[in-house]
XYZ file of C-alpha atoms in Angstrom:
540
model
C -34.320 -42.483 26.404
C -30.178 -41.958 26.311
C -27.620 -43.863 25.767
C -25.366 -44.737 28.941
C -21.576 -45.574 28.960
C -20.301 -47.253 31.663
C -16.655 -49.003 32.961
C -15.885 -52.009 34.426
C -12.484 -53.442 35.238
C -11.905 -57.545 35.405
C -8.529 -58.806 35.483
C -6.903 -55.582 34.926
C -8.509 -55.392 31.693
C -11.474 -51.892 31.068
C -14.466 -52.927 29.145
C -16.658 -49.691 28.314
C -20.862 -51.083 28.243
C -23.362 -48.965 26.018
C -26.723 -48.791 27.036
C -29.848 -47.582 26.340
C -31.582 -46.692 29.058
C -35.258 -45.178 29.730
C -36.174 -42.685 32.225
C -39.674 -43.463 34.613
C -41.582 -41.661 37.831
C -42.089 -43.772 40.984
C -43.609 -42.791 43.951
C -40.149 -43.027 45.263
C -38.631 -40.613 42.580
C -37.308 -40.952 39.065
C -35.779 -44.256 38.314
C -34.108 -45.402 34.906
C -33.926 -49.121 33.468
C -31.756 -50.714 30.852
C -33.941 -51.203 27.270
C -31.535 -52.624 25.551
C -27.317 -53.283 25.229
C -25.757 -51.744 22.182
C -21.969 -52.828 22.849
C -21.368 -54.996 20.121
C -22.799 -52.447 17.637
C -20.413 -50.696 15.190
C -19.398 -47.441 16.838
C -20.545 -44.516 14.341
C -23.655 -46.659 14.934
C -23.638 -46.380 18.450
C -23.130 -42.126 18.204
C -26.095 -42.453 15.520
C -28.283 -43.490 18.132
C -27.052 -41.337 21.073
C -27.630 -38.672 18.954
C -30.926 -39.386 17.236
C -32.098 -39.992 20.969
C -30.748 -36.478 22.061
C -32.816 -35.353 19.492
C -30.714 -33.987 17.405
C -32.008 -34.314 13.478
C -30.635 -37.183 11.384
C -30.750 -37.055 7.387
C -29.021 -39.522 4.854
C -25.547 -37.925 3.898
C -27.427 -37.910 -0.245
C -29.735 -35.276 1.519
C -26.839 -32.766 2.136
C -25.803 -30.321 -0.476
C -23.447 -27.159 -0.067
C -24.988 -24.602 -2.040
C -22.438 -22.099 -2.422
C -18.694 -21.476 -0.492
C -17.485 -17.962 -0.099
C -14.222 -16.958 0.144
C -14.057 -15.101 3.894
C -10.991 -15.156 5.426
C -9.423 -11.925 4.478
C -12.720 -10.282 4.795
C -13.410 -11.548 9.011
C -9.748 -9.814 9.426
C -10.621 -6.483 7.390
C -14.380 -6.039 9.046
C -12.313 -6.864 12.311
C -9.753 -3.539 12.076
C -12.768 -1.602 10.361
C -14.635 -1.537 13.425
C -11.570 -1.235 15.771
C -9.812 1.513 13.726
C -12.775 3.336 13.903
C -13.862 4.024 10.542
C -17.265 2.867 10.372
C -17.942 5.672 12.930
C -15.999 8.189 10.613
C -18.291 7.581 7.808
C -21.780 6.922 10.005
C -22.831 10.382 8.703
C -22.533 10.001 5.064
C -25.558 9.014 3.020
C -27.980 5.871 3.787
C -26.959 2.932 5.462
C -26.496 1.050 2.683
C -24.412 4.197 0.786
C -21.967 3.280 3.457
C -22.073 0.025 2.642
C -21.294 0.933 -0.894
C -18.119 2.738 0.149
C -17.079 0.208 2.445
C -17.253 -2.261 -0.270
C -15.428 -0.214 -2.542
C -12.400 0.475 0.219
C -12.585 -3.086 0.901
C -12.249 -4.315 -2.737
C -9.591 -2.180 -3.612
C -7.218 -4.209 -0.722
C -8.452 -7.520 -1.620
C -8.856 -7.329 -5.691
C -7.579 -3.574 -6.913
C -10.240 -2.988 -10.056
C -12.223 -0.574 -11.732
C -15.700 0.122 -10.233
C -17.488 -1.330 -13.343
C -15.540 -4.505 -11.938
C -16.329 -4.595 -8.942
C -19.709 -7.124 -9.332
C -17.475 -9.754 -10.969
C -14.369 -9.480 -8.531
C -16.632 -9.930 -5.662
C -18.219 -12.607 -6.932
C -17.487 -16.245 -5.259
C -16.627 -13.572 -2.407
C -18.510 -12.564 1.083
C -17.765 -8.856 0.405
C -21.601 -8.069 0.082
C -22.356 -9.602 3.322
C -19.332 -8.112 5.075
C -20.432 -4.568 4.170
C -24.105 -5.262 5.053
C -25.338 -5.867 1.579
C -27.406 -8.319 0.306
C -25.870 -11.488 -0.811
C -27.233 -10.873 -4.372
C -25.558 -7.687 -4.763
C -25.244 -6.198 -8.390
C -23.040 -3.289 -7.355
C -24.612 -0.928 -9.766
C -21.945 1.913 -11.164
C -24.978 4.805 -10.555
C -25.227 3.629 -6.897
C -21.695 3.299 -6.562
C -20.967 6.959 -7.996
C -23.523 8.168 -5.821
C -21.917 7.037 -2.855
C -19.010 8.619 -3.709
C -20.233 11.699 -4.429
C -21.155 11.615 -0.805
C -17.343 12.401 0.254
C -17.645 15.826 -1.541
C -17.320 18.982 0.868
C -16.667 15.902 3.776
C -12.958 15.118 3.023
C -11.245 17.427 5.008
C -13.715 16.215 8.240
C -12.552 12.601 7.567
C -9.094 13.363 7.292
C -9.745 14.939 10.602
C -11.776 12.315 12.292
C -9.135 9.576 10.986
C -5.504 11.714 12.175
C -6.048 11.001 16.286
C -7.412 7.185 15.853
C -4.262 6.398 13.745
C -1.857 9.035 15.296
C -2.769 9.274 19.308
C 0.866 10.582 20.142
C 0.583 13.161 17.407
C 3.316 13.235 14.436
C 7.121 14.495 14.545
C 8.302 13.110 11.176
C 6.548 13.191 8.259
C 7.701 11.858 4.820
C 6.173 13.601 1.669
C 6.227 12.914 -2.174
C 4.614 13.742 -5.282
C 3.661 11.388 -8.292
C 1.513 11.984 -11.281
C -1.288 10.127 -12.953
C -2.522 10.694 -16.743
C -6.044 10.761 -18.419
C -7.406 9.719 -21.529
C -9.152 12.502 -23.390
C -9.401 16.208 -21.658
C -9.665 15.507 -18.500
C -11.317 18.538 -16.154
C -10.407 21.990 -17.091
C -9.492 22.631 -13.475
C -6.485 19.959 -12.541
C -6.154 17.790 -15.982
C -2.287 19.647 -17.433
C 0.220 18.820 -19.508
C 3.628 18.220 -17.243
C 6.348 16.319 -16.291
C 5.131 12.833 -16.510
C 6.356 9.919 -14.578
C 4.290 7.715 -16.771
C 6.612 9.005 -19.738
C 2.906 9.894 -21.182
C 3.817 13.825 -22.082
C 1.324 13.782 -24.544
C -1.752 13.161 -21.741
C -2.995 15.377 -19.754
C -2.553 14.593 -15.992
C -2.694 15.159 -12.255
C -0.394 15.074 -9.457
C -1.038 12.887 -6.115
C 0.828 13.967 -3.181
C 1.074 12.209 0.113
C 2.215 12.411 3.220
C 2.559 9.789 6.064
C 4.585 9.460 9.321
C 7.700 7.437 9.953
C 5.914 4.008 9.490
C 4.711 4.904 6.133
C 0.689 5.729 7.709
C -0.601 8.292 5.966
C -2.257 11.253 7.368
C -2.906 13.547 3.852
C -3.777 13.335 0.863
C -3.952 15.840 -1.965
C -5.139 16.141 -5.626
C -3.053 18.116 -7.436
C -2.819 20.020 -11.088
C -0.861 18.254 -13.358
C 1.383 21.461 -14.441
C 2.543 22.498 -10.786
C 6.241 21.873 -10.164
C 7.588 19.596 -7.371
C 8.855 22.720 -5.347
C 5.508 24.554 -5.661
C 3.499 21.776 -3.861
C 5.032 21.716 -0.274
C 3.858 25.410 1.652
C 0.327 24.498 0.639
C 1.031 20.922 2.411
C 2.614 22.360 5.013
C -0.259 25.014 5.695
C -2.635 21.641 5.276
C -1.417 19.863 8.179
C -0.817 22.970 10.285
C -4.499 23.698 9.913
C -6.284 20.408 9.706
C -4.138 18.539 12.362
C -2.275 21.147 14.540
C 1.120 20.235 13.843
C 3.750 22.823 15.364
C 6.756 20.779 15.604
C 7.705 18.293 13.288
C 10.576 17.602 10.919
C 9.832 17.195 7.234
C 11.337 14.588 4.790
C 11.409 15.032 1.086
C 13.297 14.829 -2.185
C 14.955 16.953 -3.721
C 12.651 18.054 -6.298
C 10.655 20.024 -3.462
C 14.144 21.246 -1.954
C 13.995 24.959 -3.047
C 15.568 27.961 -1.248
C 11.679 29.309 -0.934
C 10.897 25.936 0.490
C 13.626 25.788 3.114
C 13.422 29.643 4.551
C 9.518 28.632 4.825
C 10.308 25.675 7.303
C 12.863 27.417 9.184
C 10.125 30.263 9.755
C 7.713 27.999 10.989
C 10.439 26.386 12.874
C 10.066 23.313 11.466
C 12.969 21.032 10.594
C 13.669 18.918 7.428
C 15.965 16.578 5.979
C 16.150 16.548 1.915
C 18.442 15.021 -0.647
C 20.335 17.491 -3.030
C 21.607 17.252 -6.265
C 24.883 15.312 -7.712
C 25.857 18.776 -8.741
C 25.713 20.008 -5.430
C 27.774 17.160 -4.337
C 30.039 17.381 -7.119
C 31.083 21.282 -5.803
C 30.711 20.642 -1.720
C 33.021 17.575 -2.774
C 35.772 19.855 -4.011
C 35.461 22.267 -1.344
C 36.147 19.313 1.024
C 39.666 19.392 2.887
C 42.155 16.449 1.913
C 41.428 14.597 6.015
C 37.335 14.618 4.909
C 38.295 13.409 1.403
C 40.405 10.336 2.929
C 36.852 9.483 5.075
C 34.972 9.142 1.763
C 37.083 6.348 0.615
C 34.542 4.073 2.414
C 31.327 4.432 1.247
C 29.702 2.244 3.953
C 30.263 4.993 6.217
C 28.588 8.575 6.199
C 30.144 11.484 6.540
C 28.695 14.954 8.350
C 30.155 18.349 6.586
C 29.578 22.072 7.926
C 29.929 23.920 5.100
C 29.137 27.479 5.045
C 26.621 27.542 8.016
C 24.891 24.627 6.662
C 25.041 20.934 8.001
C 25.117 18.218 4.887
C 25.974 14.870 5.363
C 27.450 12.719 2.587
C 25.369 9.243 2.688
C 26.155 6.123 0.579
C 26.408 1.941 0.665
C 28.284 -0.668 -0.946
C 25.789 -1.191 -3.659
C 25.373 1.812 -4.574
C 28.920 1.700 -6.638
C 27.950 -1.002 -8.828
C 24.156 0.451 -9.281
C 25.338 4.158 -10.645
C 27.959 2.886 -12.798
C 25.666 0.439 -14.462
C 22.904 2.940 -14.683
C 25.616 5.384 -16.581
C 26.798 2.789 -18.977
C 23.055 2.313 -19.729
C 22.523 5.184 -20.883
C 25.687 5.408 -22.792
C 24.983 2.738 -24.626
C 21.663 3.658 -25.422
C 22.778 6.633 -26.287
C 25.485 5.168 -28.742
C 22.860 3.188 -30.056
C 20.297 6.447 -30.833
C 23.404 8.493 -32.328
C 23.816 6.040 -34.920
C 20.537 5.466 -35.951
C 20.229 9.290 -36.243
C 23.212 9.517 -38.356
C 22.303 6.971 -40.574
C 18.947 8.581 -41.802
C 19.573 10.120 -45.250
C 18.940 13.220 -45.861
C 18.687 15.026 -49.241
C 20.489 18.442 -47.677
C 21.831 18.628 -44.232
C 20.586 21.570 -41.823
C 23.134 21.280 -38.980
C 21.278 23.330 -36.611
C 18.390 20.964 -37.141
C 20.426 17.851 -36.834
C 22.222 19.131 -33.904
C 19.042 19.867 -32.060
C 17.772 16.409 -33.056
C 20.554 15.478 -31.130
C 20.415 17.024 -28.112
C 17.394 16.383 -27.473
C 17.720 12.510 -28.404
C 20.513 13.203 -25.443
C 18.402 15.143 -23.132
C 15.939 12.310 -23.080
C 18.300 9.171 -22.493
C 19.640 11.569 -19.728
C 23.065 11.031 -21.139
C 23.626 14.987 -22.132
C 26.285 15.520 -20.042
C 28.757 12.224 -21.287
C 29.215 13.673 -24.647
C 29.913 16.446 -26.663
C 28.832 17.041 -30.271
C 28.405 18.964 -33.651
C 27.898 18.946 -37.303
C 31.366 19.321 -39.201
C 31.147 21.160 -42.354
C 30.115 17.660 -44.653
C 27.072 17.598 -42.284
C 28.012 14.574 -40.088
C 27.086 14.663 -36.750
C 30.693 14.208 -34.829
C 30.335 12.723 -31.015
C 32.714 12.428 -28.352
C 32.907 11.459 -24.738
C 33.278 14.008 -22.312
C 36.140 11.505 -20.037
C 36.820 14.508 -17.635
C 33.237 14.461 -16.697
C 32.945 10.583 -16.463
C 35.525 9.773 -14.639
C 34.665 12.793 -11.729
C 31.149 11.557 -11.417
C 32.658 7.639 -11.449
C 34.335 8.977 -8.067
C 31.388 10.257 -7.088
C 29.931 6.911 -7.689
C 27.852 5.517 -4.690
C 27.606 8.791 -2.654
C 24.296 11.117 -2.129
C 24.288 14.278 -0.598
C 21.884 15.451 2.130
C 20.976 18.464 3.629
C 19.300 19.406 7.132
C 18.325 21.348 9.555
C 18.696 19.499 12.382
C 20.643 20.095 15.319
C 23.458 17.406 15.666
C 22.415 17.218 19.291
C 19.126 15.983 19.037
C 19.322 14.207 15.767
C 22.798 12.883 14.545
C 23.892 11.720 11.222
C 22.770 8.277 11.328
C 19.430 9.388 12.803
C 19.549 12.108 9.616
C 20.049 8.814 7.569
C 17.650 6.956 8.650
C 14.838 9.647 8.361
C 15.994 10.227 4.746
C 15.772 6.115 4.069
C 12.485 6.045 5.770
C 10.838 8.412 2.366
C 11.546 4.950 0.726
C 8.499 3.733 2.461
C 6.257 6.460 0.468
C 7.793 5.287 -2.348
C 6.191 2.346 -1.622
C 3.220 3.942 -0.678
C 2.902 5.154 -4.297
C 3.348 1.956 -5.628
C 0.583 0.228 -3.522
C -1.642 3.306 -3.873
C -1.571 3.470 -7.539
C -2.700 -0.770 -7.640
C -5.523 0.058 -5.490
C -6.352 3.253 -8.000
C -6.733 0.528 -10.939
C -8.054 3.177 -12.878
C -4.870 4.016 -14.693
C -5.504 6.029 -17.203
C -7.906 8.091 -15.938
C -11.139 8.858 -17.673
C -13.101 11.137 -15.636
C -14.301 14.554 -16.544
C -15.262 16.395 -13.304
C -12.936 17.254 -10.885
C -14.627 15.487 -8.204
C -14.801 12.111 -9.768
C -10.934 12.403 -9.648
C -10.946 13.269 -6.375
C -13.044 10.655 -4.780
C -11.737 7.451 -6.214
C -8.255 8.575 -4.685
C -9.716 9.404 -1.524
C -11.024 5.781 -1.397
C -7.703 4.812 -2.344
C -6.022 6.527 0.612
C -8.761 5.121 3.154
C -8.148 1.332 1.464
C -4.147 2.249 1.931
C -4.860 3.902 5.577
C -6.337 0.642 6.559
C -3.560 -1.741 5.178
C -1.131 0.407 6.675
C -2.472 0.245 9.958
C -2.741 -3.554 9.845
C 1.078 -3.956 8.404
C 1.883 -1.418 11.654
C 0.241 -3.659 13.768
C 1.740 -6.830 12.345
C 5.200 -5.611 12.113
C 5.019 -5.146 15.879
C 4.305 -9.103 15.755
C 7.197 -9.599 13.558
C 5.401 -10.074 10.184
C 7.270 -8.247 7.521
C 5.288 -9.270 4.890
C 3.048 -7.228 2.526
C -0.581 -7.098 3.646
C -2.692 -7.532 1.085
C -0.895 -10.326 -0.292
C -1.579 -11.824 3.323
C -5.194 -11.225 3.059
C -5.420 -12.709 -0.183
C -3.566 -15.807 1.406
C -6.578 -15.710 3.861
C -9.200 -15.871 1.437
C -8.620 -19.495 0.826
C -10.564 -19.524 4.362
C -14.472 -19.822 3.054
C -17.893 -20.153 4.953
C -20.433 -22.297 3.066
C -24.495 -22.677 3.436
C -25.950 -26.280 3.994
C -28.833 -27.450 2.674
C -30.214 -29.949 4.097
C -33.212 -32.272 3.015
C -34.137 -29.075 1.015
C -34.420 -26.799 3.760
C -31.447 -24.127 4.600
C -29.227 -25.576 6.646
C -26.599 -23.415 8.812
C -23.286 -21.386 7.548
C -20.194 -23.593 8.044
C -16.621 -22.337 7.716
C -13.634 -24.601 6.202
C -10.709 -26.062 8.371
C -8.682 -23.577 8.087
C -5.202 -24.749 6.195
C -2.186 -26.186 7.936
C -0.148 -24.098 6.169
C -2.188 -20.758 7.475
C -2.618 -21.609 11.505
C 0.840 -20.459 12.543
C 0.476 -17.398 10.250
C -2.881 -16.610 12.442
C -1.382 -16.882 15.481
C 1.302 -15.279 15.048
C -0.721 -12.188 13.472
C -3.316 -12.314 16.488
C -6.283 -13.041 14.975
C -6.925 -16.783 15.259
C -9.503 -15.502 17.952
C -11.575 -14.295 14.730
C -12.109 -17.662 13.292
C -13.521 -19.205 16.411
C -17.082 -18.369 15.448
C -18.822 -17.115 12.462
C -19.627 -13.366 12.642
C -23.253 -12.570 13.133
C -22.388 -10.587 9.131
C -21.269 -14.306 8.458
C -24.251 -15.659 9.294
């Protein structure tokens, strides 16, 4: 039996007729005839019944229970690039199947919810991370199998790096922006990286390691390094450079970098490879090229929107600024003045039962040296032992003229790259900055409290693969006009959640939410509404 629908018109006026009608065999071929008429029914009645007679099961709405909701949506896009991008064949020849499952969850967590491996269990939980990475839904995430796993990527890294450069990089790379930051540990550390150095944690008394990085114009990285924690800035970049000249055959590129890596060693090493490089020198460095500047260059650096390109002594520098940058330096100097103020009379107000100048006036300058506000004053002990202090206004008001103004220095030919172009690669090493700062929330393991040299390694090789990924995606969305940062985006997406229906006690299928009103435009207009059309067969 089905349920027929059928029109009529009388009097200009349609009247729809519902039907049920049952199907029979004559010797003259199949014939149907009308069991009953169902018009004047309610209509969610009516569908009842043309359903039930489809055959389609009916249960009472008490017999329906949702039994758990995931949150999914920023997982369907991340499995999505995982398999385009390539990486589940980069990593097909590490370990078990489910050891890559293990690392995929752990690349995947540190995007979506940046924590601690002994964290991960709880983060993902209320999550479809263990069925995304092809993990039972129970997972427990156990910190031996999880180690494991990563103790898979030693010996393989420099492979991966290698398998991963073409996928992300098909036209090969011709700038590259590099910089260094540091990381502490709690306790010893290894022997062979944990050092005491310059810290830009301000933790000098741990012992720490330096992560370098590299990426290309768009801020994708292509290398990653773990470094010891005593090496200076300037000492780090011929060992990159051999790195990328040997893992990914680049010949011709030109190198950006600050100017704590900008030695004279450095430079002659780039030129003999016949590489270029753009780098930001010192305010010192300014400070003389400044002087050396003739009076019609001097009148150009009255506006300090503009830049300004000097040959000075077979060397091309251009002199970069902005109209912020004014405002910014001079309140960064009276900072530290003040501070400074502030520490000199706390120091001289400590009594003493006998004076040692030469103690008190080392107190000093080191108090000084480490409010970076040396240079704005003078000082001694007079013969009373009091510590005397007094501006240095020479020396403030030449740097307030400087105020606003950066100096860098290239290579380049001005025929193939001109000063704005020599800007804009400089500006672009602000994206590694940011690099750093996303890479060091997916690490989430700040301190660190690893022993062997390897377990430091690996979690910041994960760390590059999670950033790899997000980078690739932000590429890829920029190109769409999204600006915004990725995995804030995916964590928007999460609100997107599949559930599993039980019905009449018997497992029912997975459902997904409606996805939010507020979220639809943001999926079309990132190109991946097509991934919510169906579940995933991982979904399932």
């Amino acid at each position: 039996m089905f349920v027929q629908v059928t029109t009529s018109t009388r009097k200009g006026k349609t009247y729809l007729t519902h039907l049920v009608r049952e199907s029979f065999r004559t010797p003259k071929g199949p014939r149907s005839r009308t069991i009953c008429n169902i018009s004047g029914l309610p209509e969610d009645l009516r569908q009842l019944m043309a359903a039930h007679l489809k055959g389609e099961p009916l249960v009472a709405l008490r017999e329906l229970k949702l039994t758990h909701a995931l949150d999914y949506g920023g997982l369907a896009v991340l499995v999505d690039a995982w398999h385009r991008f390539g990486l589940d064949r980069c990593l097909s020849g590490l370990g078990t199947t489910r050891q890559q499952g293990l690392l995929k969850a752990l690349v995947l967590g540190r995007i979506l919810f940046p924590s601690a491996k002994l964290a991960l269990a709880k983060q993902a939980a209320g999550t479809a991370l263990a069925r995304a990475c092809g993990l039972p839904a129970a997972e427990a995430f156990d910190e031996d199998e999880l180690y494991a796993a990563m103790d898979l990527l030693n010996g393989q890294w420099v492979t991966l790096e290698k398998n991963l450069y073409p996928s992300a990089f098909p036209q090969g790379v011709h700038l590259v922006l590099y910089d260094l930051t540091s990381t502490y540990f709690e306790g010893s550390g290894p022997d062979q990286l944990g050092r005491y150095g310059h810290s830009r944690a301000h933790r000098g008394d741990r012992k720490q390691v330096l992560l370098s990085v590299a990426t290309d114009a768009e801020g994708v990285p292509l290398h990653v390094a773990v470094l010891r924690g005593n090496r200076a800035d300037n000492k780090t970049l011929q060992g990159l450079l051999a790195s990328l000249r040997r893992r990914f055959g680049i010949r011709e590129a030109t190198f950006v970098f600050d100017g704590g890596m900008s030695s004279t060693v450095n430079l002659a090493t780039l030129e003999r490879a016949q590489m270029q490089f753009v780098t930001r020198l010192s305010n010192a460095t300014l400070a003389a090229l400044m002087a050396d500047l003739s009076e019609a260059q001097q009148l150009e650096l009255d506006d300090r929107s503009r830049s300004v390109e000097v040959n000075h002594a077979g060397q091309r520098y251009v002199i970069a600024g902005g109209s912020w940058r004014p405002q910014r330096d001079e309140q960064r100097r009276t900072v530290r003045m003040d501070k400074a103020r502030v520490a000199r009379q706390q120091l001289a107000g400590v009594k003493r039962k006998r004076v040692d100048a030469q103690k008190l006036a080392s107190q000093a300058g080191r108090m000084l040296d480490r409010l970076k506000a040396h240079k704005y004053f003078t000082y001694h002990v007079n013969p009373l032992g009091v510590l005397e202090w007094a501006e240095k206004t020479e020396t403030i008001q030449q740097e307030t003229e400087r105020d606003g103004w950066y100096l860098l220095h290239t290579n380049c030919p001005a025929e193939t790259c001109n000063k704005e172009q020599v800007l804009g690669h400089y500006k672009g090493l602000l994206e590694v900055e940011e690099a750093f700062c996303e890479l060091k929330s997916y690490l989430a393991v700040r301190p660190i409290f690893h022993r062997k040299p390897d377990r430091v390694r690996n979690p910041v090789r994960l760390c590059f693969l999670a950033y790899w990924l997000s980078a690739r995606l932000g590429r890829e969305w920029r190109g769409r006009g999204e600006a915004g940062e990725v995995p804030g985006i995916l964590r928007r997406l999460q609100s997107i959640r599949i559930g599993q229906l039980d019905v009449a006690g018997k497992t029912g299928p997975s459902l997904r939410t409606a996805i939010p009103k507020n979220l639809n435009g943001l999926l079309e207009k990132l190109g991946v509404i097509k991934l919510f059309a169906t579940l995933p067969d991982w979904a399932l």
